[in-house]
PDB file of C-alpha atoms in Angstrom:
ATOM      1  CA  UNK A   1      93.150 108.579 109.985  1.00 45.00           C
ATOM      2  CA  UNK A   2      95.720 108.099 113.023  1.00 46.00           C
ATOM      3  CA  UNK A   3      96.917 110.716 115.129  1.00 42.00           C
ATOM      4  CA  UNK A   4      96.798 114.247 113.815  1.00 41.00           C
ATOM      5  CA  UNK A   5      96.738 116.508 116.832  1.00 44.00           C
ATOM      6  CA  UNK A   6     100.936 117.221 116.541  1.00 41.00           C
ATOM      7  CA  UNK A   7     100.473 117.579 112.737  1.00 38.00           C
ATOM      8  CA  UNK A   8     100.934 120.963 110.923  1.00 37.00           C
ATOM      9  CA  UNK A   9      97.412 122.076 109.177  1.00 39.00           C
ATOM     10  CA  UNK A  10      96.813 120.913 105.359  1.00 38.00           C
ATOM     11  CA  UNK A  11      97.687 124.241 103.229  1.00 35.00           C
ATOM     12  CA  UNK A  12      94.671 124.075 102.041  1.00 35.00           C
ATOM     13  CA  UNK A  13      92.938 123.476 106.014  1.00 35.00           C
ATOM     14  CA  UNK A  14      89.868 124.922 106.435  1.00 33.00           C
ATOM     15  CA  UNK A  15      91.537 127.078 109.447  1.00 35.00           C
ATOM     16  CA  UNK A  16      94.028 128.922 107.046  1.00 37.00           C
ATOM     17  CA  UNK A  17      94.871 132.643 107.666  1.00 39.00           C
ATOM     18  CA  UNK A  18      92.649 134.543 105.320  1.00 39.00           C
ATOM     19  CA  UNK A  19      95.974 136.931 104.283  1.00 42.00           C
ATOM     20  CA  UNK A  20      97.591 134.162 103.148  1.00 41.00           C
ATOM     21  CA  UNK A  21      99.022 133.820  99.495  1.00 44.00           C
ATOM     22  CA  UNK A  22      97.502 131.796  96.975  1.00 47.00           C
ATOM     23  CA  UNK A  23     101.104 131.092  95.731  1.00 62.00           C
ATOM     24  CA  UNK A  24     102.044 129.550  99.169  1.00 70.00           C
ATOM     25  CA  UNK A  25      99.504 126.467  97.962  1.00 68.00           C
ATOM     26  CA  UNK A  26     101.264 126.335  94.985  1.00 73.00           C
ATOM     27  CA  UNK A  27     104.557 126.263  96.712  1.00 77.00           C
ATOM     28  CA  UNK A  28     103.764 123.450  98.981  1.00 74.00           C
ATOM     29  CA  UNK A  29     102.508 121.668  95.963  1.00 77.00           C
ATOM     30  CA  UNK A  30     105.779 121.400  94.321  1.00 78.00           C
ATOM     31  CA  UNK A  31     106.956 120.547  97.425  1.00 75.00           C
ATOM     32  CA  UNK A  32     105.098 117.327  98.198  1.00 75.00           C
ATOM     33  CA  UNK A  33     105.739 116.461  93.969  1.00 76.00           C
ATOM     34  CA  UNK A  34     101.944 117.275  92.881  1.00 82.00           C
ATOM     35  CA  UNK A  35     103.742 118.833  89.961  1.00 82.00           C
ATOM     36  CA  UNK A  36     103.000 116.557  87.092  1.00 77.00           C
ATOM     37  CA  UNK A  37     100.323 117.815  83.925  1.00 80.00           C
ATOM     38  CA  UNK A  38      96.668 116.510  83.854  1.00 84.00           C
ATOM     39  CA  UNK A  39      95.285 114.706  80.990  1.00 84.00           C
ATOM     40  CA  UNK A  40      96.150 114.532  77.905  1.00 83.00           C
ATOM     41  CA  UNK A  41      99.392 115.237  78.560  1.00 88.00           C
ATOM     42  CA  UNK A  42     101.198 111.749  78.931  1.00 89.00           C
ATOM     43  CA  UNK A  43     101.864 109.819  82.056  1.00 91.00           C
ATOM     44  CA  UNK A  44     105.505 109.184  81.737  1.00 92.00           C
ATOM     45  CA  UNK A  45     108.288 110.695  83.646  1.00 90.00           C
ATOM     46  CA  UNK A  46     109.922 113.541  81.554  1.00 90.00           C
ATOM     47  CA  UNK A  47     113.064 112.345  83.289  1.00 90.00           C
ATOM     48  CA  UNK A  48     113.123 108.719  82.840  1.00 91.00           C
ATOM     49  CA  UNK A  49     109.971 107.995  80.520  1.00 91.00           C
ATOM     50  CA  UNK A  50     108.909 105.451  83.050  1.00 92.00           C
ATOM     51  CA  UNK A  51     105.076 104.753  82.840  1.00 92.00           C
ATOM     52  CA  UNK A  52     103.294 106.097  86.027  1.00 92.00           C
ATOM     53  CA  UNK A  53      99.971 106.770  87.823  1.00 93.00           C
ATOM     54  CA  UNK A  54      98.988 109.894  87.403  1.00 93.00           C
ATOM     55  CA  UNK A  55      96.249 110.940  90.216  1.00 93.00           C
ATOM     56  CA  UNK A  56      94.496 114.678  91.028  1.00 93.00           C
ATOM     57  CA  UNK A  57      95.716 116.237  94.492  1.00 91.00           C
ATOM     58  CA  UNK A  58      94.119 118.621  96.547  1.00 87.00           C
ATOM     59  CA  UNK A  59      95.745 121.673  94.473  1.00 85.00           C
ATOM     60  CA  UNK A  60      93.693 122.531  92.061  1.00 85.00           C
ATOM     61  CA  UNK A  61      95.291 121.978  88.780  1.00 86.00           C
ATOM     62  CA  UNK A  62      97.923 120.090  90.366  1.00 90.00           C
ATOM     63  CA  UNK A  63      98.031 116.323  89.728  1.00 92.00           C
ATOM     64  CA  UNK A  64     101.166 113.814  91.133  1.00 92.00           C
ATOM     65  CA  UNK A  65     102.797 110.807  89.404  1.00 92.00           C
ATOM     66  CA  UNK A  66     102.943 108.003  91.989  1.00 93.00           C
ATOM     67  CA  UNK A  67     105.079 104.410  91.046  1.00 91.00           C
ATOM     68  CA  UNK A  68     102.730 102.064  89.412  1.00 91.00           C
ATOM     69  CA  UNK A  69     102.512  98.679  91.657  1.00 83.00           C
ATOM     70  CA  UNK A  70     103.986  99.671  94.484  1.00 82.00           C
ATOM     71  CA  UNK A  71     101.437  99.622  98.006  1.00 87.00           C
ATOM     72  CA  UNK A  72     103.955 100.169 100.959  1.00 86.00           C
ATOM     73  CA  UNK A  73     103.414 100.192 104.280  1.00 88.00           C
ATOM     74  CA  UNK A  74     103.318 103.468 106.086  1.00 88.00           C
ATOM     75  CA  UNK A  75     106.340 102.651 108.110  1.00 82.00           C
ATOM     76  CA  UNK A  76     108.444 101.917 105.887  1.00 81.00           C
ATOM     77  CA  UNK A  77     108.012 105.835 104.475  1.00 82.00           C
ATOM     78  CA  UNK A  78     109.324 109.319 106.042  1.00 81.00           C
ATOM     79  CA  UNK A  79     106.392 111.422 107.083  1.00 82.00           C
ATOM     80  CA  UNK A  80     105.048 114.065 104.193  1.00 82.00           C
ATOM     81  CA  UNK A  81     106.118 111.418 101.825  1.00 84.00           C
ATOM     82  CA  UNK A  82     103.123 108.428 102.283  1.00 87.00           C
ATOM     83  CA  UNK A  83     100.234 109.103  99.750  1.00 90.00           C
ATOM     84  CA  UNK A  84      96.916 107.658 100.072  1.00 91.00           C
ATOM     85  CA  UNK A  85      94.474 107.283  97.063  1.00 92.00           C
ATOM     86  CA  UNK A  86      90.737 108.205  98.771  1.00 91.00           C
ATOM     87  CA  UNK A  87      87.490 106.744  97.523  1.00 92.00           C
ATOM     88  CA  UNK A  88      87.072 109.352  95.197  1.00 93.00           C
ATOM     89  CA  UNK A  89      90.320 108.988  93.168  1.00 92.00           C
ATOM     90  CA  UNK A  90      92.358 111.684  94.292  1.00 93.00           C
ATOM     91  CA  UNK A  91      95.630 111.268  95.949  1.00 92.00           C
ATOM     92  CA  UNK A  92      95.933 112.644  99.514  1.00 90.00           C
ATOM     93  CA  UNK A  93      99.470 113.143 101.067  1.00 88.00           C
ATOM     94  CA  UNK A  94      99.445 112.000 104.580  1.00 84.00           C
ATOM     95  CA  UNK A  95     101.671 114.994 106.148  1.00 83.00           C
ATOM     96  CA  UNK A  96     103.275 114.570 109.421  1.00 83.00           C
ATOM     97  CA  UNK A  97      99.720 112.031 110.637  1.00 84.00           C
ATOM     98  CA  UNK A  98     100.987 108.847 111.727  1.00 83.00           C
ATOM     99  CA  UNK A  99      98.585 106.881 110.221  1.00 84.00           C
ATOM    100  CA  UNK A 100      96.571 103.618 111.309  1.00 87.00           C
ATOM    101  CA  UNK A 101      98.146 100.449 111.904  1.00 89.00           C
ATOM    102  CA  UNK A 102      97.918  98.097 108.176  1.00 90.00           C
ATOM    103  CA  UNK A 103      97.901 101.669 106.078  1.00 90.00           C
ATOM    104  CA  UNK A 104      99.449 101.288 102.822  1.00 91.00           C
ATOM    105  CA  UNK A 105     100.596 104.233 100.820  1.00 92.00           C
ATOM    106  CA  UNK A 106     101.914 104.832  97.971  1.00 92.00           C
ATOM    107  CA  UNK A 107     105.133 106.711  96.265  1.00 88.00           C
ATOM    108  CA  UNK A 108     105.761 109.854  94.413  1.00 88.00           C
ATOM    109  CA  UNK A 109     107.882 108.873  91.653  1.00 89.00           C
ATOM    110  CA  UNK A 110     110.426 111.511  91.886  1.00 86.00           C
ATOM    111  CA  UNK A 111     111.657 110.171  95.132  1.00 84.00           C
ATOM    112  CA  UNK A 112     112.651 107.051  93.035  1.00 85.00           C
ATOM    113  CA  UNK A 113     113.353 108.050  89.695  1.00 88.00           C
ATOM    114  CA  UNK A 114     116.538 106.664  88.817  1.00 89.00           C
ATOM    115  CA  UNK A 115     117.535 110.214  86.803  1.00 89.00           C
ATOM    116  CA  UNK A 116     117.105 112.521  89.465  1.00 86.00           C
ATOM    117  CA  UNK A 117     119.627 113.288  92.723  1.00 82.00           C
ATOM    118  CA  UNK A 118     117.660 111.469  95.952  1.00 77.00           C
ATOM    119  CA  UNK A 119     116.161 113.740  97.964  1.00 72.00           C
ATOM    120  CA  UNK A 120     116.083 112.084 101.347  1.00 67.00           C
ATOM    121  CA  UNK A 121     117.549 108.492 100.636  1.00 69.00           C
ATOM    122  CA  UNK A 122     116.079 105.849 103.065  1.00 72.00           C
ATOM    123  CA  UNK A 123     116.760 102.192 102.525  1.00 76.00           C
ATOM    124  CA  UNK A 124     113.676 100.883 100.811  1.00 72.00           C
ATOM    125  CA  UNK A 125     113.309 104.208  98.170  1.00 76.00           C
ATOM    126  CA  UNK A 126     117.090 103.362  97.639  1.00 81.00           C
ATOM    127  CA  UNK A 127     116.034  99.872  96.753  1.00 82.00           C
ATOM    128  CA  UNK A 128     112.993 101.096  94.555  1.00 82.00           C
ATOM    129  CA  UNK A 129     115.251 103.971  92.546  1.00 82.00           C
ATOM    130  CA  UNK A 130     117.783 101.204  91.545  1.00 87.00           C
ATOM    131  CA  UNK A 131     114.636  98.833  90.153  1.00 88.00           C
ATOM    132  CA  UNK A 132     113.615 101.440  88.253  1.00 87.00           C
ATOM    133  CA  UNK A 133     117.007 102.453  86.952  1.00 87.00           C
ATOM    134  CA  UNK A 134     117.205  98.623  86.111  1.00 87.00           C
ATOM    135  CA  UNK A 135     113.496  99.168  84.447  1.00 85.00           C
ATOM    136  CA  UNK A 136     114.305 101.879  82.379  1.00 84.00           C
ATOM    137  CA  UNK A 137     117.670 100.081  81.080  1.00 83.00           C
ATOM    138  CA  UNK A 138     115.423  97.284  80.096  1.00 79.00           C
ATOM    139  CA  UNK A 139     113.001  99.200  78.264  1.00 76.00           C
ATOM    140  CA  UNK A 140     114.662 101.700  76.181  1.00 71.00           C
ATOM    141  CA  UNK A 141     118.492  99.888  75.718  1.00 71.00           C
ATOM    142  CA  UNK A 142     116.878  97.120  73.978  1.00 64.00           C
ATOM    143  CA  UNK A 143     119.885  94.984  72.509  1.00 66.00           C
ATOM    144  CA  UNK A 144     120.143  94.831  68.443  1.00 69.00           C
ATOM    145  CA  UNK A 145     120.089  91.855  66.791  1.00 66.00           C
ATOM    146  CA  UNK A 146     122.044  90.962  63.796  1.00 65.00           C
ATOM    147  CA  UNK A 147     120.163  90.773  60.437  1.00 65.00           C
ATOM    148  CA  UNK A 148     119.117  86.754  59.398  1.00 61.00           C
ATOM    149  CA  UNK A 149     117.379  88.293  56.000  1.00 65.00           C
ATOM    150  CA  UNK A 150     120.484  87.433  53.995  1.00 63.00           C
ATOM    151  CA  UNK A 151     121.432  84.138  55.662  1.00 61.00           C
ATOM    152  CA  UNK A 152     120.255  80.928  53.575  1.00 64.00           C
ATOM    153  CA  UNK A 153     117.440  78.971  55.042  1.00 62.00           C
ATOM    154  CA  UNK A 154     117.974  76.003  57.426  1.00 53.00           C
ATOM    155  CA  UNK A 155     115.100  74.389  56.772  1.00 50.00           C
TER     156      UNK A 155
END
């Protein structure tokens, strides 16, 4: 998938150092935002209570909310931050591969959530964090009406 020869190995690479930490798989997990609970467990942001995709990783146990509807094109991302969904259903993160031409990827929500400090802000997951603040405003500051039920009928 695209040049890979200047990437770092996978942490989970079948060429890993056989003294290596089990913890440092963990570690790279959090990193890369596979962080989120596996079913039942809702697929909301804890943050924002946005409705996401929730896909397996690599990490066992781990699983990553990616933004619902949102296919970008690899360039548009910073490397280690373009996810791919494989055949199988499991959500791949890219690393530093620059991948084929027409790749589409998708987003970890915490890079957009409109409740949490940016981590790296670039202009189009600037754009996206704003939409979803403008989401979530939408969805849980729902206006109040006033009450009709003691107002005579019109009719």
């Amino acid at each position: 998938m695209g040049d890979t020869g200047s990437a770092q190995p996978c942490p989970d690479s079948p060429d890993h150092q056989p003294g290596r930490r089990s913890s440092d798989s963990e570690v790279q997990a959090m990193l890369e935002g596979a962080t989120a609970p596996g079913p039942p467990a809702p697929a909301t942001c804890e943050h924002c209570e946005l409705p996401q995709d929730r896909y397996p990783t690599l990490y066992p146990g781990r699983w990553v909310f990616l933004e619902p509807r949102s296919a970008v094109p690899a360039h548009h991302l910073p490397p280690r931050r373009r996810w791919i969904i494989t055949t199988d259903g499991v959500a791949w993160n890219l690393w530093d591969a620059e991948p084929i031409p027409g790749t589409v990827c998708r987003v970890v929500h915490r890079l957009v959530c409109p409740h949490l400090e940016p981590e790296d802000p670039w202009p189009w997951g600037t754009a996206l964090r704003l939409e979803n603040g403008r989401r979530a405003q939408r969805l849980f500051n729902v206006p109040e009406f006033p009450d009709l039920r003691g107002l005579p009928d019109a009719g």
